[in-house]
Amino acid sequence: MFKFLRNVSREMKKVSWPKGKELTSYTITVISTVAFVAVFFFLIDLGITQILNLL
């Protein structure tokens, strides 16, 4: 167990972490993508509901 944690710690030191500007850019990209997909599926769901209500 300790060997595993030591190896994890060693590997984490090799990770290239994003800088502040990159992190902000990635965060905005993720949030806008999630919002777009949520609106898209909301509209699809609304359309299907309207079609089913007509039947």
PDB file of C-alpha atoms in Angstrom, residues 4-5 7 11-13 15 23 28-33 35 38 40 48 51:
ATOM      1  CA  PHE A   4       1.588   2.351  -4.302  1.00  0.00           C
ATOM      2  CA  LEU A   5       1.102   5.738  -2.608  1.00  0.00           C
ATOM      3  CA  ASN A   7       4.495   5.729  -6.786  1.00  0.00           C
ATOM      4  CA  GLU A  11       3.872  10.272 -10.882  1.00  0.00           C
ATOM      5  CA  MET A  12       1.876  13.314  -9.734  1.00  0.00           C
ATOM      6  CA  LYS A  13       5.096  15.339  -9.689  1.00  0.00           C
ATOM      7  CA  VAL A  15       2.073  15.943 -14.304  1.00  0.00           C
ATOM      8  CA  LEU A  23      -7.570  26.717 -16.671  1.00  0.00           C
ATOM      9  CA  ILE A  28     -15.353  28.369 -19.901  1.00  0.00           C
ATOM     10  CA  THR A  29     -15.253  25.783 -22.697  1.00  0.00           C
ATOM     11  CA  VAL A  30     -16.631  23.037 -20.473  1.00  0.00           C
ATOM     12  CA  ILE A  31     -19.396  25.203 -18.977  1.00  0.00           C
ATOM     13  CA  SER A  32     -20.502  26.517 -22.376  1.00  0.00           C
ATOM     14  CA  THR A  33     -20.506  23.004 -23.851  1.00  0.00           C
ATOM     15  CA  ALA A  35     -25.019  24.561 -21.265  1.00  0.00           C
ATOM     16  CA  ALA A  38     -28.536  20.944 -21.833  1.00  0.00           C
ATOM     17  CA  PHE A  40     -30.276  21.127 -26.984  1.00  0.00           C
ATOM     18  CA  ILE A  48     -41.091  15.221 -28.543  1.00  0.00           C
ATOM     19  CA  ILE A  51     -45.612  15.748 -30.801  1.00  0.00           C
TER      20      ILE A  51
END
